[in-house]
PDB file of N, CA, C and O in Angstrom:
ATOM      1  N   UNK A  92       1.118  -1.161   0.193  1.00 67.00           N
ATOM      2  CA  UNK A  92      -0.075  -0.046  -0.137  1.00 67.00           C
ATOM      3  C   UNK A  92       1.431   0.739   0.159  1.00 67.00           C
ATOM      4  O   UNK A  92       2.059   1.385   0.917  1.00 67.00           O
ATOM      5  N   UNK A  93       1.013   2.379  -1.422  1.00 85.00           N
ATOM      6  CA  UNK A  93       1.321   2.887  -1.173  1.00 85.00           C
ATOM      7  C   UNK A  93       0.662   4.537  -0.293  1.00 85.00           C
ATOM      8  O   UNK A  93      -0.296   4.350   0.400  1.00 85.00           O
ATOM      9  N   UNK A  94       1.677   5.545   0.233  1.00 87.00           N
ATOM     10  CA  UNK A  94       1.023   6.573   1.142  1.00 87.00           C
ATOM     11  C   UNK A  94       0.243   7.778   0.467  1.00 87.00           C
ATOM     12  O   UNK A  94      -0.910   7.935   0.931  1.00 87.00           O
ATOM     13  N   UNK A  95       0.302   7.422  -1.491  1.00 86.00           N
ATOM     14  CA  UNK A  95      -0.978   7.833  -2.021  1.00 86.00           C
ATOM     15  C   UNK A  95      -2.337   7.101  -1.762  1.00 86.00           C
ATOM     16  O   UNK A  95      -3.509   7.619  -1.494  1.00 86.00           O
ATOM     17  N   UNK A  96      -2.013   6.094  -2.153  1.00 87.00           N
ATOM     18  CA  UNK A  96      -3.624   5.392  -1.902  1.00 87.00           C
ATOM     19  C   UNK A  96      -3.575   5.050  -0.066  1.00 87.00           C
ATOM     20  O   UNK A  96      -5.516   5.033  -0.051  1.00 87.00           O
ATOM     21  N   UNK A  97      -3.332   5.496   0.497  1.00 86.00           N
ATOM     22  CA  UNK A  97      -3.623   5.531   2.001  1.00 86.00           C
ATOM     23  C   UNK A  97      -4.289   6.554   1.984  1.00 86.00           C
ATOM     24  O   UNK A  97      -5.318   6.706   3.106  1.00 86.00           O
ATOM     25  N   UNK A  98      -3.484   7.878   1.770  1.00 85.00           N
ATOM     26  CA  UNK A  98      -4.224   9.206   2.227  1.00 85.00           C
ATOM     27  C   UNK A  98      -5.512   9.199   1.032  1.00 85.00           C
ATOM     28  O   UNK A  98      -6.550   9.711   1.749  1.00 85.00           O
ATOM     29  N   UNK A  99      -5.212   8.442   0.067  1.00 85.00           N
ATOM     30  CA  UNK A  99      -6.942   8.588  -0.436  1.00 85.00           C
ATOM     31  C   UNK A  99      -7.921   7.817   0.570  1.00 85.00           C
ATOM     32  O   UNK A  99      -8.994   8.501   0.823  1.00 85.00           O
ATOM     33  N   UNK A 100      -7.645   7.017   1.304  1.00 84.00           N
ATOM     34  CA  UNK A 100      -8.739   5.944   1.971  1.00 84.00           C
ATOM     35  C   UNK A 100      -9.325   6.450   3.101  1.00 84.00           C
ATOM     36  O   UNK A 100      -9.985   6.916   3.219  1.00 84.00           O
ATOM     37  N   UNK A 101      -7.962   7.209   3.919  1.00 80.00           N
ATOM     38  CA  UNK A 101      -7.789   7.646   4.672  1.00 80.00           C
ATOM     39  C   UNK A 101      -9.452   9.031   4.727  1.00 80.00           C
ATOM     40  O   UNK A 101      -9.900   9.328   5.568  1.00 80.00           O
ATOM     41  N   UNK A 102      -8.926   9.958   3.472  1.00 81.00           N
ATOM     42  CA  UNK A 102      -9.831  11.065   3.061  1.00 81.00           C
ATOM     43  C   UNK A 102     -11.234  11.003   2.827  1.00 81.00           C
ATOM     44  O   UNK A 102     -12.267  11.174   3.133  1.00 81.00           O
ATOM     45  N   UNK A 103     -11.450   9.209   2.297  1.00 81.00           N
ATOM     46  CA  UNK A 103     -12.425   8.894   1.828  1.00 81.00           C
ATOM     47  C   UNK A 103     -13.400   8.278   3.072  1.00 81.00           C
ATOM     48  O   UNK A 103     -14.780   8.941   3.771  1.00 81.00           O
ATOM     49  N   UNK A 104     -12.688   7.697   4.397  1.00 74.00           N
ATOM     50  CA  UNK A 104     -13.452   7.449   5.602  1.00 74.00           C
ATOM     51  C   UNK A 104     -13.460   9.149   6.179  1.00 74.00           C
ATOM     52  O   UNK A 104     -14.529   8.853   6.797  1.00 74.00           O
ATOM     53  N   UNK A 105     -12.774   9.416   6.150  1.00 72.00           N
ATOM     54  CA  UNK A 105     -13.431  10.754   6.934  1.00 72.00           C
ATOM     55  C   UNK A 105     -14.447  11.748   6.319  1.00 72.00           C
ATOM     56  O   UNK A 105     -14.913  12.375   7.005  1.00 72.00           O
ATOM     57  N   UNK A 106     -14.257  11.532   4.602  1.00 72.00           N
ATOM     58  CA  UNK A 106     -15.941  12.144   4.644  1.00 72.00           C
ATOM     59  C   UNK A 106     -16.767  11.858   4.415  1.00 72.00           C
ATOM     60  O   UNK A 106     -17.979  11.976   4.479  1.00 72.00           O
ATOM     61  N   UNK A 107     -17.087  10.405   4.971  1.00 68.00           N
ATOM     62  CA  UNK A 107     -18.271   9.442   5.263  1.00 68.00           C
ATOM     63  C   UNK A 107     -18.416   9.269   6.824  1.00 68.00           C
ATOM     64  O   UNK A 107     -19.794   8.563   7.079  1.00 68.00           O
ATOM     65  N   UNK A 108     -18.332  10.228   7.359  1.00 61.00           N
ATOM     66  CA  UNK A 108     -18.793  10.387   8.830  1.00 61.00           C
ATOM     67  C   UNK A 108     -20.137  10.956   8.791  1.00 61.00           C
ATOM     68  O   UNK A 108     -20.592  11.056  10.119  1.00 61.00           O
ATOM     69  N   UNK A 109     -21.040  11.122   7.819  1.00 56.00           N
ATOM     70  CA  UNK A 109     -22.285  11.223   8.165  1.00 56.00           C
ATOM     71  C   UNK A 109     -22.828  12.695   8.269  1.00 56.00           C
ATOM     72  O   UNK A 109     -23.985  12.984   8.372  1.00 56.00           O
ATOM     73  N   UNK A 110     -21.458  13.740   7.774  1.00 56.00           N
ATOM     74  CA  UNK A 110     -21.830  14.954   7.994  1.00 56.00           C
ATOM     75  C   UNK A 110     -22.119  15.868   9.705  1.00 56.00           C
ATOM     76  O   UNK A 110     -23.083  16.701   9.740  1.00 56.00           O
ATOM     77  N   UNK A 111     -22.052  14.965  10.550  1.00 58.00           N
ATOM     78  CA  UNK A 111     -22.419  15.503  11.966  1.00 58.00           C
ATOM     79  C   UNK A 111     -21.147  16.592  12.411  1.00 58.00           C
ATOM     80  O   UNK A 111     -21.191  16.864  13.184  1.00 58.00           O
ATOM     81  N   UNK A 112     -20.246  16.566  11.584  1.00 58.00           N
ATOM     82  CA  UNK A 112     -19.290  17.599  12.294  1.00 58.00           C
ATOM     83  C   UNK A 112     -18.181  16.995  13.255  1.00 58.00           C
ATOM     84  O   UNK A 112     -17.369  17.982  13.346  1.00 58.00           O
ATOM     85  N   UNK A 113     -18.499  16.174  13.745  1.00 60.00           N
ATOM     86  CA  UNK A 113     -17.919  15.262  14.799  1.00 60.00           C
ATOM     87  C   UNK A 113     -17.899  16.110  16.422  1.00 60.00           C
ATOM     88  O   UNK A 113     -17.174  15.568  17.380  1.00 60.00           O
ATOM     89  N   UNK A 114     -18.823  17.290  15.711  1.00 65.00           N
ATOM     90  CA  UNK A 114     -19.340  17.479  17.654  1.00 65.00           C
ATOM     91  C   UNK A 114     -20.494  16.702  18.621  1.00 65.00           C
ATOM     92  O   UNK A 114     -21.209  16.566  17.980  1.00 65.00           O
ATOM     93  N   UNK A 115     -20.223  16.760  19.733  1.00 69.00           N
ATOM     94  CA  UNK A 115     -21.266  15.870  20.303  1.00 69.00           C
ATOM     95  C   UNK A 115     -22.128  16.782  21.100  1.00 69.00           C
ATOM     96  O   UNK A 115     -21.778  17.986  21.375  1.00 69.00           O
ATOM     97  N   UNK A 116     -23.477  16.478  20.758  1.00 73.00           N
ATOM     98  CA  UNK A 116     -24.505  17.467  21.494  1.00 73.00           C
ATOM     99  C   UNK A 116     -24.013  18.286  22.405  1.00 73.00           C
ATOM    100  O   UNK A 116     -24.990  18.816  23.078  1.00 73.00           O
ATOM    101  N   UNK A 117     -24.021  17.122  23.482  1.00 78.00           N
ATOM    102  CA  UNK A 117     -23.912  17.441  24.815  1.00 78.00           C
ATOM    103  C   UNK A 117     -22.672  18.487  25.231  1.00 78.00           C
ATOM    104  O   UNK A 117     -22.474  18.797  26.548  1.00 78.00           O
ATOM    105  N   UNK A 118     -21.747  18.580  24.433  1.00 79.00           N
ATOM    106  CA  UNK A 118     -20.241  19.075  25.216  1.00 79.00           C
ATOM    107  C   UNK A 118     -20.887  21.076  24.212  1.00 79.00           C
ATOM    108  O   UNK A 118     -20.771  21.280  23.341  1.00 79.00           O
ATOM    109  N   UNK A 119     -21.244  21.619  25.593  1.00 84.00           N
ATOM    110  CA  UNK A 119     -21.207  22.857  25.403  1.00 84.00           C
ATOM    111  C   UNK A 119     -19.702  24.143  25.496  1.00 84.00           C
ATOM    112  O   UNK A 119     -19.112  23.593  26.429  1.00 84.00           O
ATOM    113  N   UNK A 120     -19.265  24.464  24.591  1.00 84.00           N
ATOM    114  CA  UNK A 120     -17.939  25.304  24.491  1.00 84.00           C
ATOM    115  C   UNK A 120     -17.290  26.080  25.641  1.00 84.00           C
ATOM    116  O   UNK A 120     -16.418  26.125  26.334  1.00 84.00           O
ATOM    117  N   UNK A 121     -18.739  26.864  25.986  1.00 90.00           N
ATOM    118  CA  UNK A 121     -18.644  27.508  27.201  1.00 90.00           C
ATOM    119  C   UNK A 121     -18.615  26.924  28.379  1.00 90.00           C
ATOM    120  O   UNK A 121     -17.419  27.504  29.490  1.00 90.00           O
ATOM    121  N   UNK A 122     -18.879  25.988  28.597  1.00 90.00           N
ATOM    122  CA  UNK A 122     -19.132  25.134  29.681  1.00 90.00           C
ATOM    123  C   UNK A 122     -17.747  24.285  29.819  1.00 90.00           C
ATOM    124  O   UNK A 122     -16.635  24.336  31.028  1.00 90.00           O
ATOM    125  N   UNK A 123     -17.411  24.154  28.715  1.00 90.00           N
ATOM    126  CA  UNK A 123     -15.955  23.094  29.130  1.00 90.00           C
ATOM    127  C   UNK A 123     -15.011  24.290  28.904  1.00 90.00           C
ATOM    128  O   UNK A 123     -14.109  23.863  29.785  1.00 90.00           O
ATOM    129  N   UNK A 124     -14.963  25.289  28.283  1.00 93.00           N
ATOM    130  CA  UNK A 124     -13.910  26.659  28.353  1.00 93.00           C
ATOM    131  C   UNK A 124     -13.496  26.785  29.787  1.00 93.00           C
ATOM    132  O   UNK A 124     -12.698  27.360  30.357  1.00 93.00           O
ATOM    133  N   UNK A 125     -14.804  26.939  30.188  1.00 94.00           N
ATOM    134  CA  UNK A 125     -15.042  27.906  31.678  1.00 94.00           C
ATOM    135  C   UNK A 125     -14.638  26.843  32.828  1.00 94.00           C
ATOM    136  O   UNK A 125     -14.008  27.037  33.730  1.00 94.00           O
ATOM    137  N   UNK A 126     -14.813  25.647  32.358  1.00 95.00           N
ATOM    138  CA  UNK A 126     -14.643  24.558  33.648  1.00 95.00           C
ATOM    139  C   UNK A 126     -12.816  24.438  33.570  1.00 95.00           C
ATOM    140  O   UNK A 126     -12.414  24.364  34.816  1.00 95.00           O
ATOM    141  N   UNK A 127     -12.288  24.273  32.452  1.00 96.00           N
ATOM    142  CA  UNK A 127     -10.792  24.160  32.226  1.00 96.00           C
ATOM    143  C   UNK A 127     -10.383  25.453  32.453  1.00 96.00           C
ATOM    144  O   UNK A 127      -9.096  25.514  33.620  1.00 96.00           O
ATOM    145  N   UNK A 128     -10.936  26.852  32.989  1.00 97.00           N
ATOM    146  CA  UNK A 128     -10.159  27.844  33.153  1.00 97.00           C
ATOM    147  C   UNK A 128     -10.217  27.757  34.659  1.00 97.00           C
ATOM    148  O   UNK A 128      -9.165  28.351  35.408  1.00 97.00           O
ATOM    149  N   UNK A 129     -11.518  27.412  35.268  1.00 97.00           N
ATOM    150  CA  UNK A 129     -11.365  27.338  37.123  1.00 97.00           C
ATOM    151  C   UNK A 129     -10.629  26.348  37.348  1.00 97.00           C
ATOM    152  O   UNK A 129      -9.857  26.386  38.520  1.00 97.00           O
ATOM    153  N   UNK A 130     -10.520  25.296  37.024  1.00 98.00           N
ATOM    154  CA  UNK A 130      -9.532  24.276  37.350  1.00 98.00           C
ATOM    155  C   UNK A 130      -8.181  24.902  37.459  1.00 98.00           C
ATOM    156  O   UNK A 130      -7.172  24.440  38.248  1.00 98.00           O
ATOM    157  N   UNK A 131      -7.334  24.968  36.018  1.00 98.00           N
ATOM    158  CA  UNK A 131      -6.323  26.106  35.713  1.00 98.00           C
ATOM    159  C   UNK A 131      -6.026  27.120  36.997  1.00 98.00           C
ATOM    160  O   UNK A 131      -4.975  27.267  37.728  1.00 98.00           O
ATOM    161  N   UNK A 132      -7.097  27.928  37.058  1.00 97.00           N
ATOM    162  CA  UNK A 132      -7.054  28.842  38.120  1.00 97.00           C
ATOM    163  C   UNK A 132      -6.868  28.464  39.519  1.00 97.00           C
ATOM    164  O   UNK A 132      -6.020  28.708  40.278  1.00 97.00           O
ATOM    165  N   UNK A 133      -7.894  27.173  39.842  1.00 97.00           N
ATOM    166  CA  UNK A 133      -7.560  26.428  41.004  1.00 97.00           C
ATOM    167  C   UNK A 133      -5.893  26.016  41.476  1.00 97.00           C
ATOM    168  O   UNK A 133      -5.301  25.823  42.317  1.00 97.00           O
ATOM    169  N   UNK A 134      -5.706  25.041  40.130  1.00 96.00           N
ATOM    170  CA  UNK A 134      -3.971  24.756  40.249  1.00 96.00           C
ATOM    171  C   UNK A 134      -3.104  26.369  40.623  1.00 96.00           C
ATOM    172  O   UNK A 134      -1.674  25.623  41.073  1.00 96.00           O
ATOM    173  N   UNK A 135      -3.442  27.222  39.543  1.00 95.00           N
ATOM    174  CA  UNK A 135      -2.371  28.071  39.575  1.00 95.00           C
ATOM    175  C   UNK A 135      -2.542  28.916  41.378  1.00 95.00           C
ATOM    176  O   UNK A 135      -1.260  28.893  41.934  1.00 95.00           O
ATOM    177  N   UNK A 136      -3.543  28.740  42.275  1.00 94.00           N
ATOM    178  CA  UNK A 136      -3.763  29.248  43.270  1.00 94.00           C
ATOM    179  C   UNK A 136      -2.991  27.991  44.504  1.00 94.00           C
ATOM    180  O   UNK A 136      -2.644  28.472  45.589  1.00 94.00           O
ATOM    181  N   UNK A 137      -3.197  26.928  44.221  1.00 93.00           N
ATOM    182  CA  UNK A 137      -2.498  25.935  45.207  1.00 93.00           C
ATOM    183  C   UNK A 137      -1.185  26.205  44.770  1.00 93.00           C
ATOM    184  O   UNK A 137       0.233  25.886  45.580  1.00 93.00           O
ATOM    185  N   UNK A 138      -0.249  25.920  43.823  1.00 91.00           N
ATOM    186  CA  UNK A 138       0.918  26.428  43.169  1.00 91.00           C
ATOM    187  C   UNK A 138       1.398  27.274  44.153  1.00 91.00           C
ATOM    188  O   UNK A 138       2.805  27.472  44.724  1.00 91.00           O
ATOM    189  N   UNK A 139       0.878  28.338  44.115  1.00 90.00           N
ATOM    190  CA  UNK A 139       1.540  29.631  44.370  1.00 90.00           C
ATOM    191  C   UNK A 139       1.044  29.889  46.302  1.00 90.00           C
ATOM    192  O   UNK A 139       2.333  30.087  46.908  1.00 90.00           O
ATOM    193  N   UNK A 140       0.406  29.091  46.653  1.00 90.00           N
ATOM    194  CA  UNK A 140       0.052  28.599  48.669  1.00 90.00           C
ATOM    195  C   UNK A 140       0.880  27.886  48.998  1.00 90.00           C
ATOM    196  O   UNK A 140       1.854  27.885  49.535  1.00 90.00           O
ATOM    197  N   UNK A 141       1.750  26.932  48.198  1.00 88.00           N
ATOM    198  CA  UNK A 141       2.783  25.706  48.280  1.00 88.00           C
ATOM    199  C   UNK A 141       4.011  26.216  48.197  1.00 88.00           C
ATOM    200  O   UNK A 141       4.859  25.928  48.924  1.00 88.00           O
ATOM    201  N   UNK A 142       4.401  27.146  47.683  1.00 84.00           N
ATOM    202  CA  UNK A 142       6.096  28.160  47.057  1.00 84.00           C
ATOM    203  C   UNK A 142       5.893  29.148  48.077  1.00 84.00           C
ATOM    204  O   UNK A 142       5.899  29.964  47.971  1.00 84.00           O
ATOM    205  N   UNK A 143       6.799  28.403  48.531  1.00 78.00           N
ATOM    206  CA  UNK A 143       6.900  29.609  50.538  1.00 78.00           C
ATOM    207  C   UNK A 143       8.262  29.827  50.362  1.00 78.00           C
ATOM    208  O   UNK A 143       8.943  30.751  51.208  1.00 78.00           O
ATOM    209  N   UNK A 144       9.228  29.750  49.271  1.00 74.00           N
ATOM    210  CA  UNK A 144      10.429  29.875  49.174  1.00 74.00           C
ATOM    211  C   UNK A 144      11.004  31.237  48.148  1.00 74.00           C
ATOM    212  O   UNK A 144      11.553  31.408  47.602  1.00 74.00           O
ATOM    213  N   UNK A 145       9.752  32.411  48.794  1.00 61.00           N
ATOM    214  CA  UNK A 145      10.359  33.736  47.728  1.00 61.00           C
ATOM    215  C   UNK A 145      11.262  34.430  48.471  1.00 61.00           C
ATOM    216  O   UNK A 145      11.217  34.414  49.564  1.00 61.00           O
TER     217      UNK A 145
END
């Protein structure tokens, strides 16, 4: 199998996805991004509280 035929098969497979776009209907980008931001801020706060060697 050559690289060109493998790429063509992968492109065909990707286009047969049913036109759904790959997004799950229960994933809200605002909630996902907001949750990630809150978790990162919590980790930053924990890190700064534990870093007492300033």
